[in-house]
Short mmCIF file of C-alpha atoms in Angstrom, two decimals:
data_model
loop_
_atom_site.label_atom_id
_atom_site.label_comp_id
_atom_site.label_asym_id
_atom_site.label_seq_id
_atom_site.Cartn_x
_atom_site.Cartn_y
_atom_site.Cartn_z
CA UNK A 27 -13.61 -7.65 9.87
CA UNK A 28 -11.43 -7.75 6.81
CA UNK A 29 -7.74 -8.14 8.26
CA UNK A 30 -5.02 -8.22 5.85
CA UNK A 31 -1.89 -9.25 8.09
CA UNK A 32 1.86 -8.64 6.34
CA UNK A 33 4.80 -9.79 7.71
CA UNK A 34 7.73 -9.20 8.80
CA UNK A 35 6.63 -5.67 9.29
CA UNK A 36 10.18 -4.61 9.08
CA UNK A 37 13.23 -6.46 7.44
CA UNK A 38 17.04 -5.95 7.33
CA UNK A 39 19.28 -8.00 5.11
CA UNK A 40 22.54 -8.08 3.02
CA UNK A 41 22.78 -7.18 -0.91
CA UNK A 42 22.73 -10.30 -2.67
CA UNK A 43 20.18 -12.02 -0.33
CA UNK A 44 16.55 -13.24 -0.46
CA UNK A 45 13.46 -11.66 1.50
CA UNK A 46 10.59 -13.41 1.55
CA UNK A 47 7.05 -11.07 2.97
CA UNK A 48 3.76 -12.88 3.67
CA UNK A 49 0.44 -11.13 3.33
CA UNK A 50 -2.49 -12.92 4.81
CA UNK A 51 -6.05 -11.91 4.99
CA UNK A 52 -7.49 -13.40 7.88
CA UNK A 53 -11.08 -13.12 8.01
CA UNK A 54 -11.63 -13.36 4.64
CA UNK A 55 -11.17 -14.94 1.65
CA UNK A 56 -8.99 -12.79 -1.28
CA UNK A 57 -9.85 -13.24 -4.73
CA UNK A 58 -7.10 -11.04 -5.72
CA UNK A 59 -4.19 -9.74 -4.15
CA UNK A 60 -2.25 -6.45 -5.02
CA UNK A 61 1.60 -5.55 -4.12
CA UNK A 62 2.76 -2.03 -4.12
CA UNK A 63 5.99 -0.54 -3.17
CA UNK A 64 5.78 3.27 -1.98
CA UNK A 65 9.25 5.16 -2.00
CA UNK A 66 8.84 8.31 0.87
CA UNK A 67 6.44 10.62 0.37
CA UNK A 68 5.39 9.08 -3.02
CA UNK A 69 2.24 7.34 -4.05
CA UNK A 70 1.74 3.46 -3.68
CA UNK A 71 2.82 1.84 -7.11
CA UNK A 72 1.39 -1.31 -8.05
CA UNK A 73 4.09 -3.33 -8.62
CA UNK A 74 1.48 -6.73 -9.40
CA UNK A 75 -1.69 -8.40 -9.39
CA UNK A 76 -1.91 -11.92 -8.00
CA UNK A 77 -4.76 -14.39 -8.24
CA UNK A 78 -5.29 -17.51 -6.58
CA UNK A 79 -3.91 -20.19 -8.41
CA UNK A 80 -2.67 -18.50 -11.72
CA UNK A 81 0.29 -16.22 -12.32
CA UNK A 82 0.89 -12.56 -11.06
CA UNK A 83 0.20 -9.97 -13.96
CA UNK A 84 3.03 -7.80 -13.13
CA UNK A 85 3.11 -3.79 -14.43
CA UNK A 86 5.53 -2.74 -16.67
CA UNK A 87 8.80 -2.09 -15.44
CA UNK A 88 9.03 -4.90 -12.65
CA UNK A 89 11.20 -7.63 -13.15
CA UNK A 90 9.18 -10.35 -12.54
CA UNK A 91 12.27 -12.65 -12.22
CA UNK A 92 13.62 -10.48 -9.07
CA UNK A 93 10.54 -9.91 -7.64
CA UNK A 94 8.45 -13.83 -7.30
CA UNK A 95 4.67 -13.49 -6.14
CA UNK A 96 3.20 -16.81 -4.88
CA UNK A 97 -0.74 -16.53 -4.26
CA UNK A 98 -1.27 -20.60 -3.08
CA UNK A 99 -4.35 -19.66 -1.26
CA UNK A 100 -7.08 -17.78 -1.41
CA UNK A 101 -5.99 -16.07 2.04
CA UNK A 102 -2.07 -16.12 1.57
CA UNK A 103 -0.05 -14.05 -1.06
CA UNK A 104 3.73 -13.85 -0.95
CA UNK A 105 6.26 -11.56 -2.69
CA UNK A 106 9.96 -13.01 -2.58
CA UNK A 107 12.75 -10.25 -3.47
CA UNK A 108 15.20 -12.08 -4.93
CA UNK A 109 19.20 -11.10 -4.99
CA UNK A 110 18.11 -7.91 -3.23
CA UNK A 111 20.08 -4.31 -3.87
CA UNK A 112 19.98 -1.26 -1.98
CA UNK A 113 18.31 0.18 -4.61
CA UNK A 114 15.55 -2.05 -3.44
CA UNK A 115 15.45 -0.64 -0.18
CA UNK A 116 11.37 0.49 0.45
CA UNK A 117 8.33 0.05 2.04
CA UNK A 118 5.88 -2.65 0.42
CA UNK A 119 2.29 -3.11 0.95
CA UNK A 120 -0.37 -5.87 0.34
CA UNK A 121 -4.02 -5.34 -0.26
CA UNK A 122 -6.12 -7.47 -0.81
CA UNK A 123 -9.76 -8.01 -2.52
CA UNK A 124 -12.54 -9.72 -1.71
CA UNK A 125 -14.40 -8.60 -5.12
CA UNK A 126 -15.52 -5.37 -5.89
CA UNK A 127 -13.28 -2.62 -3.40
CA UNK A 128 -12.72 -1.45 -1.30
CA UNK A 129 -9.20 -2.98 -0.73
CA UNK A 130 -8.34 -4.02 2.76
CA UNK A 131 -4.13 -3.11 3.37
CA UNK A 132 -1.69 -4.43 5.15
CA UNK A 133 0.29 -2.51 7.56
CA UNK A 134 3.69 -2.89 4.82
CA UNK A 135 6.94 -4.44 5.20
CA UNK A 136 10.09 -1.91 5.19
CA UNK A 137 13.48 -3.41 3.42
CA UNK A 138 16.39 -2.36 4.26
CA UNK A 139 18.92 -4.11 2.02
CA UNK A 140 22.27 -3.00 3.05
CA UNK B 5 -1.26 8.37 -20.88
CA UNK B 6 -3.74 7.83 -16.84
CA UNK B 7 -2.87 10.56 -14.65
CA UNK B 8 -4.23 11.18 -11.40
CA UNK B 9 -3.19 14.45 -9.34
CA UNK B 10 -3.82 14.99 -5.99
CA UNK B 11 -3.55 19.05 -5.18
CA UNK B 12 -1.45 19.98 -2.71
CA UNK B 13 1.72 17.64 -1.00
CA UNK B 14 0.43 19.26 1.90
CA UNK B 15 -1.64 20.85 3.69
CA UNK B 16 -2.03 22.98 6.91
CA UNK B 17 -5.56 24.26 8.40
CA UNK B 18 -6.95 24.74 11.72
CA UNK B 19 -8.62 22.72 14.10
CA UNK B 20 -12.56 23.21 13.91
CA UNK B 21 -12.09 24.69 10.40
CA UNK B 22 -12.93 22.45 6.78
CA UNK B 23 -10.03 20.87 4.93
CA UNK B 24 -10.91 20.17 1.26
CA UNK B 25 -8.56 18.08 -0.78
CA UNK B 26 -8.69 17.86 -4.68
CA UNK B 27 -7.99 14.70 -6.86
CA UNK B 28 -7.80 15.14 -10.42
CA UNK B 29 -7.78 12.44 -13.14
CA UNK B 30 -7.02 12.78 -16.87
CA UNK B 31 -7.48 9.40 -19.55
CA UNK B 32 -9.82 7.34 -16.95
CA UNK B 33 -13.03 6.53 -17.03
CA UNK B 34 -13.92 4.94 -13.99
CA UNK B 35 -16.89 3.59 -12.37
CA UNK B 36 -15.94 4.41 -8.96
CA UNK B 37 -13.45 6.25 -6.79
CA UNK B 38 -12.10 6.34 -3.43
CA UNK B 39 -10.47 7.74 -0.65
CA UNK B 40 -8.03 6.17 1.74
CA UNK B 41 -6.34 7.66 4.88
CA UNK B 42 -2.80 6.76 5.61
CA UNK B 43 -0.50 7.13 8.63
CA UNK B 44 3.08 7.21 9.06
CA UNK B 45 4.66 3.62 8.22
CA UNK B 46 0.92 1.97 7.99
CA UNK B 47 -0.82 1.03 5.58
CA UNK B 48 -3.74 2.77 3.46
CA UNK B 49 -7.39 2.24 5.66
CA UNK B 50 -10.65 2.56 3.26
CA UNK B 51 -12.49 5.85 4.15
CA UNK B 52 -15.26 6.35 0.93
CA UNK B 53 -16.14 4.90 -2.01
CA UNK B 54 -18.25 6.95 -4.17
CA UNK B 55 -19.73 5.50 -7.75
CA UNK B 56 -19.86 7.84 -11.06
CA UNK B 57 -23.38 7.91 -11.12
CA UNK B 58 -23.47 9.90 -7.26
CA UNK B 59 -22.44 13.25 -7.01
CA UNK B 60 -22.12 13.25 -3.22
CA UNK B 61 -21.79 10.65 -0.50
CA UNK B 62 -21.26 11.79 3.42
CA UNK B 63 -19.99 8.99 6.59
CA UNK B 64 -20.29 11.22 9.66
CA UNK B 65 -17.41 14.28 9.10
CA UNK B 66 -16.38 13.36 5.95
CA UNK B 67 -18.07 14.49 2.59
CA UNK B 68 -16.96 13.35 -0.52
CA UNK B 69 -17.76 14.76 -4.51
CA UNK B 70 -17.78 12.87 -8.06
CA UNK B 71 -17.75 15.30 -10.85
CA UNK B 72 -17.18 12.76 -13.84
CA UNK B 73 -17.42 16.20 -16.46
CA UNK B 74 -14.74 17.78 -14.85
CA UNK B 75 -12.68 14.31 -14.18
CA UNK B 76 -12.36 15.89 -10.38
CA UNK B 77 -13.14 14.44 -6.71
CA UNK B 78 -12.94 16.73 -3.49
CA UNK B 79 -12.82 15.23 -0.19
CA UNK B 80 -14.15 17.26 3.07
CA UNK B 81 -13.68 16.86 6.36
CA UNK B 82 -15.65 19.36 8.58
CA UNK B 83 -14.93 20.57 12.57
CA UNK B 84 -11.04 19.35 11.54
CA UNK B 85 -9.57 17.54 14.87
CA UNK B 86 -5.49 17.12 14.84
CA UNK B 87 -6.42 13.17 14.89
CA UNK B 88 -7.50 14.00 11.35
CA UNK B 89 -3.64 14.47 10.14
CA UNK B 90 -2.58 11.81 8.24
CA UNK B 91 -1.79 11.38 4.44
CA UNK B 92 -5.37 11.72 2.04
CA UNK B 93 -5.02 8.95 -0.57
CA UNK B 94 -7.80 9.43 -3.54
CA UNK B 95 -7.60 5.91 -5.84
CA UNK B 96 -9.54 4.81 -9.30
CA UNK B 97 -9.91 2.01 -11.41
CA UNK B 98 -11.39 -1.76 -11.16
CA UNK B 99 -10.75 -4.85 -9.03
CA UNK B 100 -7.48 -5.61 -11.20
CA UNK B 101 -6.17 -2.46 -11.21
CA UNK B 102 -6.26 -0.02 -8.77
CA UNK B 103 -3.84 2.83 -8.93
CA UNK B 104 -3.61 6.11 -6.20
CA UNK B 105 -2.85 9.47 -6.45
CA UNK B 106 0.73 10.21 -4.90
CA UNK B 107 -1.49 11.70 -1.32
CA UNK B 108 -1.80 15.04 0.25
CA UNK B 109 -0.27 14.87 3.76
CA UNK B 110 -3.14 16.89 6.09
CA UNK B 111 -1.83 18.67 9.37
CA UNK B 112 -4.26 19.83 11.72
CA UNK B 113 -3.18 22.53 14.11
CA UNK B 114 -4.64 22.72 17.55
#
């Protein structure tokens, strides 16, 4: 039990554009949602928190303007990366929480932004 | 300022032998810690959770620590297997913020 699916799993696009990743759990219903971005052999940083129906609390340093988190349901979060860079290129990951941990992942989305 | 600091980047032991990892924490306090594994272009899988008022929890061959004077959590995994070699993730904090140490990347050697 306790499935987070992510998707697209991996992602190519043009500087300038708009990706879109979905992060579903399936089994379960999410409280709260988390979205990190890990750069190669660095740690998972929490970019922002999302719960159902209010606004993501987003950690200092991310734009919350380029980076749009959408938590409609209580089993779908999405992050949007708007007017994407290179410098955005990474590997982004969902968790999400059913209450106390632990935190179920999903299986990240890699951006290549060209 | 909340540090936490995993050991070693890496680490190389035998198969059959023990591999201990460290995780280190400075300016938390918090009720419970964990350990995730991760593998190459996956994401994190739960492996422990141990509480700050347990010193020592064990799930088949993996043992982990909580020494909340020291501010320190070691992670064992005994009769090593090269299946075992991933990326050791130790994490603190609360339901609305969880934060991870940057990993130690485990290789087992046959």
């Amino acid at each position: 039990g306790a499935v987070v699916s992510q998707h697209p799993s991996w992602v190519i696009c043009k500087s300038g554009t708009s990706v879109k990743i979905e992060c579903r759990s399936l089994d379960f219903q999410a409280t709260t949602m988390f979205w990190y971005r890990q750069f190669p052999k660095q740690s998972l940083m929490l970019m922002a928190t999302s719960n159902e129906g209010s606004k993501a609390t987003y950690e200092q340093g991310v734009e919350k303007d380029k980076f749009l988190i959408n938590h409609a349901s209580l089993t779908l979060s999405t992050l949007t990366v708007t007017s994407a860079h290179p410098e955005d290129s990474s590997f982004y990951i969902c968790s999400a929480s059913q209450g106390p941990s632990p935190l179920h992942f999903g299986n990240g989305t890699r951006l290549t932004v060209t | 300022s909340q540090k936490i600091e995993q050991n070693s980047e890496a680490l190389n032991i035998q198969e059959g032998k023990t591999a201990t990892l460290t995780c280190n924490y400075t300016n938390y306090s918090p009720a419970y810690l964990q350990w995730y594994r991760q593998d190459p272009g996956r994401g994190p899988v739960f492996l422990l959770l141990i509480r700050e008022n347990e010193k020592e929890k064990r799930k088949e061959r993996l043992k982990v620590t909580f020494d909340t004077t020291l501010k320190q959590s070691l992670f064992h995994i005994t009769a090593s297997q090269p299946a075992d070699s991933a990326t050791y993730l130790c994490a603190l904090g609360g339901n609305n913020d969880m934060r991870f140490g940057a990993g130690t990347r485990l290789t087992v050697k046959p």
